[in-house]
Short mmCIF file of C-alpha atoms in Angstrom, two decimals:
data_model
loop_
_atom_site.label_atom_id
_atom_site.label_comp_id
_atom_site.label_asym_id
_atom_site.label_seq_id
_atom_site.Cartn_x
_atom_site.Cartn_y
_atom_site.Cartn_z
CA MET V 1 -4.39 7.15 -15.22
CA PRO V 2 -6.85 4.37 -16.13
CA THR V 3 -7.60 1.97 -13.55
CA GLU V 4 -9.83 -1.02 -13.81
CA GLN V 5 -11.20 -2.93 -11.00
CA LEU V 6 -10.90 -6.70 -10.72
CA THR V 7 -11.72 -9.66 -8.84
CA ILE V 8 -9.45 -12.61 -8.72
CA SER V 9 -10.62 -16.04 -7.53
CA THR V 10 -8.53 -18.51 -5.78
CA SER V 11 -8.34 -22.02 -5.27
CA ARG V 12 -9.22 -22.03 -2.13
CA GLY V 13 -12.52 -20.70 -3.06
CA TYR V 14 -12.11 -16.62 -2.08
CA ASP V 15 -11.81 -13.97 -4.29
CA LEU V 16 -9.23 -10.86 -4.27
CA ALA V 17 -10.21 -7.54 -4.90
CA ALA V 18 -7.46 -5.95 -7.43
CA ALA V 19 -7.07 -2.76 -9.28
CA LEU V 20 -5.56 -2.81 -12.65
CA GLU V 21 -3.38 0.39 -13.56
CA LEU V 22 -3.11 0.74 -17.34
CA PRO V 23 -1.15 3.11 -19.41
CA THR V 24 -3.11 5.43 -21.43
CA GLY V 25 -1.05 4.70 -24.66
CA LEU V 26 -0.22 1.17 -25.49
CA VAL V 27 0.87 -1.62 -23.02
CA ARG V 28 4.50 -2.24 -22.85
CA GLY V 29 4.14 -5.20 -20.72
CA PRO V 30 2.35 -6.32 -17.56
CA ALA V 31 3.73 -5.87 -13.78
CA LEU V 32 1.91 -7.67 -10.61
CA PHE V 33 2.72 -4.91 -7.23
CA ALA V 34 2.72 -7.05 -3.78
CA HIS V 35 1.94 -4.46 -0.68
CA CYS V 36 3.43 -4.52 2.60
CA PHE V 37 2.85 -6.10 5.73
CA THR V 38 -1.03 -5.66 6.99
CA CYS V 39 -1.02 -2.79 4.14
CA THR V 40 -3.93 -2.83 1.09
CA LYS V 41 -3.77 -2.31 -2.44
CA GLN V 42 -4.59 1.16 -1.71
CA SER V 43 -1.65 2.09 0.33
CA LYS V 44 0.49 5.09 -0.58
CA ALA V 45 3.04 2.92 -2.14
CA ALA V 46 1.00 0.64 -3.92
CA VAL V 47 -0.77 2.98 -5.83
CA GLU V 48 1.87 5.72 -6.62
CA VAL V 49 4.21 3.03 -7.59
CA THR V 50 1.25 1.01 -9.75
CA ARG V 51 0.45 4.69 -11.49
CA ALA V 52 4.19 5.44 -11.93
CA LEU V 53 4.86 2.39 -13.73
CA ALA V 54 1.45 2.40 -15.81
CA LYS V 55 2.76 6.32 -17.07
CA GLN V 56 5.75 4.26 -18.25
CA GLY V 57 3.62 1.68 -20.35
CA ILE V 58 3.56 -1.15 -17.63
CA ALA V 59 0.25 -2.46 -17.19
CA CYS V 60 0.13 -2.43 -13.42
CA LEU V 61 -1.96 -5.05 -11.21
CA ARG V 62 -2.45 -4.29 -7.29
CA PHE V 63 -4.30 -6.58 -4.82
CA ASP V 64 -5.29 -6.85 -1.64
CA PHE V 65 -3.73 -10.32 0.17
CA THR V 66 -5.98 -12.64 1.79
CA GLY V 67 -8.42 -11.06 4.61
CA LEU V 68 -7.12 -7.70 3.78
CA GLY V 69 -9.17 -4.58 2.08
CA GLY V 70 -11.65 -5.88 -0.43
CA SER V 71 -10.24 -9.50 -0.36
CA GLY V 72 -12.06 -12.61 1.17
CA GLY V 73 -10.13 -15.57 3.61
CA ASP V 74 -8.82 -15.13 7.12
CA PHE V 75 -5.79 -12.77 7.32
CA GLY V 76 -5.13 -14.48 10.91
CA ARG V 77 -4.73 -17.91 9.53
CA ALA V 78 -3.01 -17.31 5.98
CA GLY V 79 0.30 -16.32 6.88
CA PHE V 80 3.04 -15.82 4.37
CA ALA V 81 2.49 -19.19 2.56
CA SER V 82 -1.05 -17.75 1.60
CA ASP V 83 0.65 -14.56 0.41
CA VAL V 84 2.47 -16.66 -2.16
CA GLU V 85 -0.47 -18.52 -3.34
CA ASP V 86 -2.07 -15.09 -3.76
CA LEU V 87 0.73 -13.89 -5.99
CA VAL V 88 0.38 -17.05 -8.25
CA ALA V 89 -3.48 -16.56 -8.64
CA SER V 90 -3.03 -13.28 -9.62
CA ALA V 91 -0.13 -13.93 -11.80
CA ASN V 92 -2.16 -16.44 -13.92
CA HIS V 93 -4.59 -13.72 -14.29
CA LEU V 94 -1.89 -11.22 -15.67
CA CYS V 95 -0.45 -13.77 -17.90
CA ASP V 96 -3.84 -14.92 -19.51
CA ARG V 97 -5.04 -11.29 -19.95
CA PHE V 98 -1.68 -9.79 -21.55
CA GLY V 99 0.50 -13.36 -22.57
CA GLY V 100 4.17 -13.57 -22.27
CA GLN V 101 6.14 -12.81 -19.10
CA ILE V 102 5.41 -10.61 -16.40
CA LEU V 103 7.59 -8.53 -13.95
CA LEU V 104 6.94 -9.04 -10.32
CA VAL V 105 7.30 -6.27 -7.86
CA GLY V 106 7.03 -6.37 -4.04
CA HIS V 107 7.41 -4.09 -1.59
CA SER V 108 8.57 -4.89 2.48
CA LEU V 109 7.00 -8.42 3.07
CA GLY V 110 5.69 -8.14 -0.35
CA GLY V 111 9.12 -8.15 -2.05
CA ALA V 112 9.81 -11.02 -0.03
CA ALA V 113 6.74 -12.80 -1.35
CA VAL V 114 7.18 -12.22 -4.95
CA LEU V 115 10.94 -13.11 -4.09
CA ALA V 116 9.68 -16.49 -2.72
CA ALA V 117 6.46 -16.76 -5.32
CA ALA V 118 8.68 -16.75 -8.64
CA ASP V 119 9.85 -20.10 -8.88
CA THR V 120 6.29 -21.31 -8.19
CA ILE V 121 4.66 -18.85 -10.57
CA GLY V 122 7.39 -19.97 -13.35
CA ARG V 123 10.47 -19.23 -14.50
CA ASP V 124 8.78 -18.96 -17.99
CA ARG V 125 6.10 -16.18 -16.79
CA VAL V 126 8.30 -14.18 -15.06
CA ALA V 127 10.76 -11.60 -16.62
CA ALA V 128 12.29 -10.21 -13.78
CA ILE V 129 11.70 -9.20 -9.83
CA ALA V 130 12.02 -6.10 -8.26
CA THR V 131 11.74 -5.59 -4.22
CA ILE V 132 11.12 -2.40 -2.29
CA GLY V 133 12.21 -2.44 1.30
CA ALA V 134 12.11 -6.09 1.51
CA PRO V 135 13.35 -8.18 4.67
CA ALA V 136 16.01 -11.18 4.07
CA ASP V 137 14.40 -12.39 7.36
CA VAL V 138 10.56 -12.95 7.00
CA PRO V 139 10.02 -14.51 10.44
CA HIS V 140 11.33 -11.05 11.92
CA VAL V 141 8.34 -9.59 10.84
CA LEU V 142 6.46 -11.17 14.26
CA GLY V 143 8.68 -8.44 15.77
CA ASN V 144 5.86 -6.02 14.87
CA ILE V 145 3.46 -7.52 16.17
CA GLN V 146 2.29 -6.44 19.84
CA GLY V 147 0.67 -9.48 21.81
CA ASP V 148 1.33 -12.38 23.40
CA LEU V 149 2.57 -15.06 20.83
CA ALA V 150 3.13 -17.80 22.99
CA ALA V 151 -0.74 -17.60 24.38
CA ILE V 152 -0.99 -18.13 20.60
CA GLU V 153 1.03 -21.37 20.34
CA ARG V 154 -0.08 -22.53 23.58
CA ASP V 155 -4.14 -22.27 22.62
CA GLY V 156 -4.03 -22.20 18.98
CA GLN V 157 -5.40 -18.42 18.42
CA GLY V 158 -5.46 -14.82 20.05
CA GLU V 159 -5.64 -11.44 19.78
CA VAL V 160 -3.52 -9.11 18.77
CA THR V 161 -2.34 -5.46 17.45
CA ILE V 162 -0.55 -4.46 14.32
CA GLY V 163 0.46 -1.03 13.46
CA GLY V 164 -2.13 -0.17 15.53
CA ARG V 165 -4.65 -2.58 14.10
CA ALA V 166 -6.52 -5.23 15.84
CA PHE V 167 -5.94 -9.21 14.12
CA HIS V 168 -6.86 -12.40 15.21
CA LEU V 169 -4.27 -14.41 14.66
CA SER V 170 -3.50 -18.64 14.57
CA ARG V 171 -0.87 -20.93 15.68
CA GLU V 172 -0.64 -21.67 11.83
CA PHE V 173 -0.19 -18.43 10.99
CA LEU V 174 2.82 -17.87 13.11
CA ASP V 175 4.41 -21.44 12.01
CA ARG V 176 3.93 -20.86 8.22
CA THR V 177 5.64 -17.32 8.55
CA ARG V 178 8.48 -18.81 10.37
CA ALA V 179 9.11 -21.67 7.97
CA ILE V 180 10.14 -19.39 5.33
CA ASP V 181 13.97 -19.20 4.37
CA LEU V 182 14.10 -16.26 2.06
CA PRO V 183 17.80 -16.46 1.31
CA SER V 184 17.86 -20.01 -0.02
CA GLU V 185 14.75 -19.14 -2.13
CA VAL V 186 16.12 -16.51 -3.77
CA GLY V 187 19.60 -18.26 -4.32
CA ARG V 188 17.56 -20.99 -6.48
CA LEU V 189 16.41 -18.10 -8.55
CA LYS V 190 18.07 -17.37 -12.07
CA LEU V 191 15.92 -14.46 -12.82
CA PRO V 192 17.08 -10.34 -13.08
CA ILE V 193 16.62 -9.00 -9.56
CA LEU V 194 16.63 -5.38 -8.66
CA ILE V 195 16.86 -4.72 -4.77
CA ALA V 196 16.13 -0.94 -3.94
CA HIS V 197 16.34 0.09 -0.40
CA SER V 198 16.52 2.82 2.06
CA PRO V 199 20.05 3.32 3.55
CA THR V 200 17.88 5.10 6.43
CA ASP V 201 14.96 2.42 6.81
CA GLN V 202 13.93 2.50 10.36
CA ILE V 203 11.27 -0.30 9.90
CA VAL V 204 13.84 -3.29 7.62
CA GLY V 205 17.29 -2.47 8.06
CA VAL V 206 19.34 -1.81 4.93
CA GLU V 207 21.53 -4.82 5.82
CA ASN V 208 18.42 -7.36 4.61
CA ALA V 209 18.83 -5.87 1.03
CA SER V 210 22.94 -6.92 1.46
CA LYS V 211 21.50 -10.52 2.51
CA LEU V 212 19.42 -10.55 -0.35
CA PHE V 213 21.79 -8.75 -2.57
CA ASP V 214 24.82 -11.81 -1.76
CA ALA V 215 22.37 -14.85 -2.03
CA ALA V 216 20.90 -13.47 -5.50
CA LEU V 217 22.64 -14.72 -8.56
CA HIS V 218 23.91 -12.61 -11.21
CA PRO V 219 22.00 -10.61 -13.21
CA LYS V 220 21.29 -8.42 -9.88
CA SER V 221 21.25 -4.62 -9.25
CA PHE V 222 20.70 -2.40 -6.35
CA VAL V 223 19.37 0.89 -5.96
CA SER V 224 19.70 3.30 -2.96
CA LEU V 225 16.63 5.19 -2.02
CA ALA V 226 18.67 7.66 0.21
CA GLY V 227 16.27 9.55 2.23
CA ALA V 228 13.12 7.64 1.52
CA ASP V 229 11.13 6.24 4.93
CA HIS V 230 10.07 2.35 4.70
CA LEU V 231 6.45 3.01 3.32
CA LEU V 232 7.79 5.62 0.56
CA THR V 233 4.99 8.25 1.95
CA GLU V 234 6.54 10.86 -0.10
CA ALA V 235 5.13 10.65 -3.53
CA GLN V 236 8.46 11.49 -5.28
CA ASP V 237 10.55 8.69 -3.81
CA ALA V 238 7.90 6.39 -5.34
CA HIS V 239 8.07 8.05 -8.57
CA PHE V 240 11.75 7.60 -8.41
CA ILE V 241 11.68 3.83 -7.87
CA ALA V 242 9.32 3.55 -10.16
CA GLU V 243 10.83 5.01 -13.14
CA VAL V 244 13.77 3.34 -12.50
CA ILE V 245 12.45 -0.10 -12.20
CA ALA V 246 10.44 0.72 -15.63
CA ALA V 247 14.13 1.44 -17.21
CA TRP V 248 15.87 -1.45 -15.67
CA ALA V 249 12.70 -3.68 -16.78
CA ALA V 250 12.67 -2.35 -20.38
CA ARG V 251 15.80 -4.64 -20.91
CA TYR V 252 13.61 -8.04 -19.79
CA LEU V 253 10.35 -6.72 -21.12
CA PRO V 254 10.85 -5.61 -24.55
CA LEU V 255 8.63 -3.45 -26.81
CA GLU V 256 6.54 -5.50 -28.58
CA THR V 257 7.75 -6.16 -32.19
CA ASP V 258 4.44 -5.71 -33.66
CA TRP V 259 4.13 -2.23 -32.54
CA PRO V 260 3.41 -0.25 -35.86
CA MET V 261 6.17 2.14 -36.55
CA PRO V 262 5.68 4.20 -39.84
CA GLU V 263 8.72 4.32 -42.66
CA GLU V 264 7.38 8.04 -42.50
CA GLY V 265 5.30 10.16 -40.99
CA VAL V 266 3.51 9.14 -37.70
CA ILE V 267 1.10 6.70 -36.61
CA VAL V 268 -1.41 7.52 -33.88
CA CYS V 269 -2.95 4.26 -32.00
CA THR V 270 -5.89 4.69 -29.49
CA GLY V 271 -5.09 3.44 -25.65
CA HIS V 272 -6.53 2.67 -22.26
CA GLY V 273 -7.24 6.23 -21.40
CA LYS V 274 -10.60 8.04 -22.36
CA PHE V 275 -8.67 10.08 -25.15
CA GLY V 276 -4.94 8.89 -24.32
CA THR V 277 -3.28 7.73 -27.75
CA GLU V 278 -0.11 6.61 -28.69
CA VAL V 279 1.63 8.55 -31.46
CA HIS V 280 4.64 6.68 -33.26
CA THR V 281 6.95 8.56 -35.40
CA VAL V 282 9.82 6.91 -37.45
CA SER V 283 12.20 6.63 -34.26
CA HIS V 284 9.96 7.94 -31.63
CA ARG V 285 6.96 6.74 -29.14
CA PHE V 286 4.82 9.30 -26.98
CA VAL V 287 1.51 9.95 -25.89
CA ALA V 288 -0.92 12.68 -26.24
CA ASP V 289 -4.00 13.31 -24.14
CA GLU V 290 -6.37 15.81 -23.02
CA PRO V 291 -6.30 17.83 -19.61
CA ARG V 292 -8.62 16.56 -16.85
CA SER V 293 -10.74 19.48 -17.31
CA TYR V 294 -11.80 17.71 -20.40
CA GLY V 295 -12.12 14.27 -19.13
CA GLY V 296 -8.79 13.31 -20.31
CA ASP V 297 -6.20 11.55 -17.87
CA ASP V 298 -3.55 14.64 -18.49
CA THR V 299 -0.65 12.36 -19.29
CA GLY V 300 0.48 13.74 -22.63
CA PRO V 301 0.50 17.22 -24.61
CA THR V 302 -3.01 17.86 -26.11
CA PRO V 303 -3.36 17.50 -30.31
CA TYR V 304 -3.31 21.46 -30.05
CA ASP V 305 -0.13 21.22 -28.01
CA LEU V 306 1.65 19.45 -30.94
CA LEU V 307 0.51 21.38 -33.15
CA ASN V 308 1.55 24.67 -31.38
CA ALA V 309 4.86 22.75 -30.73
CA ALA V 310 5.69 21.94 -34.50
CA LEU V 311 5.10 25.56 -35.45
CA GLY V 312 7.50 26.74 -32.17
CA THR V 313 9.85 24.14 -32.96
CA CYS V 314 10.27 24.58 -36.85
CA THR V 315 10.64 28.24 -36.23
CA ALA V 316 13.50 28.06 -33.45
CA MET V 317 15.29 25.58 -35.50
CA THR V 318 14.78 27.63 -38.75
CA MET V 319 16.27 30.95 -37.25
CA LYS V 320 19.11 28.88 -35.33
CA MET V 321 19.93 27.40 -38.66
CA TYR V 322 20.03 30.31 -40.48
CA ALA V 323 22.19 32.07 -37.59
CA GLY V 324 24.57 29.53 -38.08
CA ARG V 325 25.18 29.50 -41.68
CA LYS V 326 25.66 33.46 -41.66
CA GLY V 327 27.78 33.27 -38.53
CA LEU V 328 25.56 35.31 -36.76
CA PRO V 329 25.80 35.43 -32.48
CA LEU V 330 22.52 34.33 -31.72
CA ASP V 331 22.70 33.03 -28.05
CA GLY V 332 19.16 31.00 -28.39
CA VAL V 333 15.71 31.44 -29.61
CA ARG V 334 12.35 31.24 -27.05
CA VAL V 335 9.12 30.92 -29.14
CA ALA V 336 5.53 31.15 -27.17
CA VAL V 337 2.83 29.91 -29.53
CA THR V 338 -0.75 29.85 -28.89
CA HIS V 339 -4.17 28.75 -30.58
CA GLU V 340 -7.12 30.95 -31.08
CA ARG V 341 -10.08 29.33 -32.38
CA ASP V 342 -12.38 32.31 -33.12
CA HIS V 343 -10.31 34.82 -34.91
CA GLN V 344 -12.17 37.10 -37.22
CA HIS V 345 -10.00 40.05 -37.25
CA GLU V 346 -6.41 40.66 -37.57
CA GLY V 347 -5.13 44.32 -38.61
CA ASP V 348 -8.31 46.48 -39.92
CA HIS V 349 -9.31 43.44 -42.26
CA VAL V 350 -12.35 41.16 -41.70
CA HIS V 351 -11.56 37.66 -43.11
CA ALA V 352 -14.23 35.90 -44.62
CA MET V 353 -15.25 33.00 -43.14
CA GLU V 354 -16.80 29.72 -44.55
CA GLU V 355 -20.09 29.48 -43.69
CA GLY V 356 -20.23 27.84 -39.99
CA MET V 357 -16.32 27.91 -40.02
CA PRO V 358 -14.84 30.25 -37.76
CA MET V 359 -11.40 31.94 -38.67
CA GLN V 360 -8.73 30.16 -36.63
CA ALA V 361 -4.99 31.48 -35.75
CA LEU V 362 -1.81 30.81 -33.88
CA HIS V 363 -0.13 33.48 -32.22
CA ARG V 364 3.75 33.34 -31.88
CA VAL V 365 5.71 35.62 -29.71
CA ILE V 366 9.56 35.45 -30.37
CA THR V 367 12.26 36.28 -28.35
CA ILE V 368 15.72 36.47 -29.77
CA GLU V 369 18.85 36.11 -27.58
CA GLY V 370 22.26 37.39 -27.92
CA ASP V 371 23.43 41.08 -26.81
CA SER V 372 26.04 40.98 -29.51
CA LEU V 373 23.26 40.83 -32.06
CA SER V 374 22.43 43.80 -34.23
CA GLU V 375 19.31 45.30 -34.85
CA GLU V 376 19.44 44.55 -38.68
CA ASP V 377 20.60 40.77 -37.51
CA ARG V 378 17.43 40.83 -35.39
CA SER V 379 15.47 42.07 -37.91
CA LYS V 380 16.40 39.29 -40.56
CA LEU V 381 15.96 36.77 -38.15
CA MET V 382 12.37 37.30 -37.93
CA GLU V 383 12.01 37.88 -41.64
CA ILE V 384 13.27 34.23 -41.42
CA ALA V 385 10.97 33.05 -38.82
CA GLY V 386 8.16 33.65 -41.29
CA LYS V 387 9.88 31.68 -43.91
CA CYS V 388 10.11 27.98 -41.86
CA PRO V 389 8.83 24.68 -43.02
CA VAL V 390 5.59 24.41 -41.00
CA HIS V 391 4.94 28.16 -41.17
CA ARG V 392 4.55 27.75 -44.92
CA THR V 393 2.72 24.55 -44.63
CA LEU V 394 0.04 26.54 -42.20
CA GLU V 395 -0.72 29.37 -44.44
CA GLY V 396 -0.22 27.53 -47.67
CA HIS V 397 -3.01 25.66 -49.67
CA LEU V 398 -3.22 22.67 -47.16
CA HIS V 399 -5.72 19.80 -48.21
CA VAL V 400 -5.96 16.52 -45.93
CA HIS V 401 -6.89 13.24 -47.79
CA THR V 402 -8.18 10.75 -46.03
CA GLU V 403 -9.29 7.02 -46.92
CA ALA V 404 -10.22 3.90 -45.21
CA GLY V 405 -6.81 1.67 -44.37
CA GLY V 406 -6.76 -2.61 -44.19
CA GLY V 407 -7.83 -3.85 -40.98
CA ALA V 408 -8.05 -7.14 -39.21
#
């Protein structure tokens, strides 16, 4: 997916390092992702979930909290309240860029942070909130700190270890973290909430999800991440919850009403990828792209894939329709289509070529399934394949007429 590196300024005078994952097609809506305690925007869950959301048409911003990764500031003095302030600054950046409302997504302590930040960001700016493995008791994260917290409270600061990494913490960090009553914060929200949690989470127990769910007002939803670990180290777990969140958020991040949908034919619109292009039919949307070997993002079929598919699908549909009308015992049709760019021979005949324009060809292999079909039935079905409308169009006298359209 296309990734844009950003810097977000905070009111406290330092910058946050951020990455914006963009859809290769058009943007359905923006989302803000908050990573787990002492992680960074490059954590596996942050990268996998934000890219999976972008694949669903949601532009997703992830960033490093104060003092972590590439962000400025002092992590040891920041505390949970600073995380909330970072989220507000990042949310304002998204709202200013895309307009409308945003989706908040948080993993682990980041989930607690988005719940706590939603009211400050503003209910008019937040469409919905989704959390993944979030704690209901924010001060519980202090239990993951290895060090003499009593000495820090006495002396004002001290060295600790979190997840095998050394940090310098202040008394302010401990005080600001202990001051959060998250269930009360959640109980005041009047926003759609999705709570996802693994029942086998060994770091933040699933009872935390129950407390948050009980505190939340409707509309609220719960999704079990059975088999997933807390950090979503398996890519399929991150992809699963991203797809669930994207489908759930569609109710709260509706498609833009000014997206062009044709009355007939198709409309294609360039997107954010190098080649990624949104394709709109009368009632469907999808993305066409090029493979990575061609410099694309491989997020959709190529233009020639679509050409091959047009012939293949029309062939199969025509054969099935004929079999239905004639009552033939056809079980199914499988059509393989490939494109040849430089086709100079067909049988024993050399085709004439326009100057500088080599002859091209589509090769079609049709497999007819049905043990009860006679040889005559199979022969007729193969004859019918050559009469499908797309086949006739491609082999007929086809002209492409091009004119300039109006534009703003």
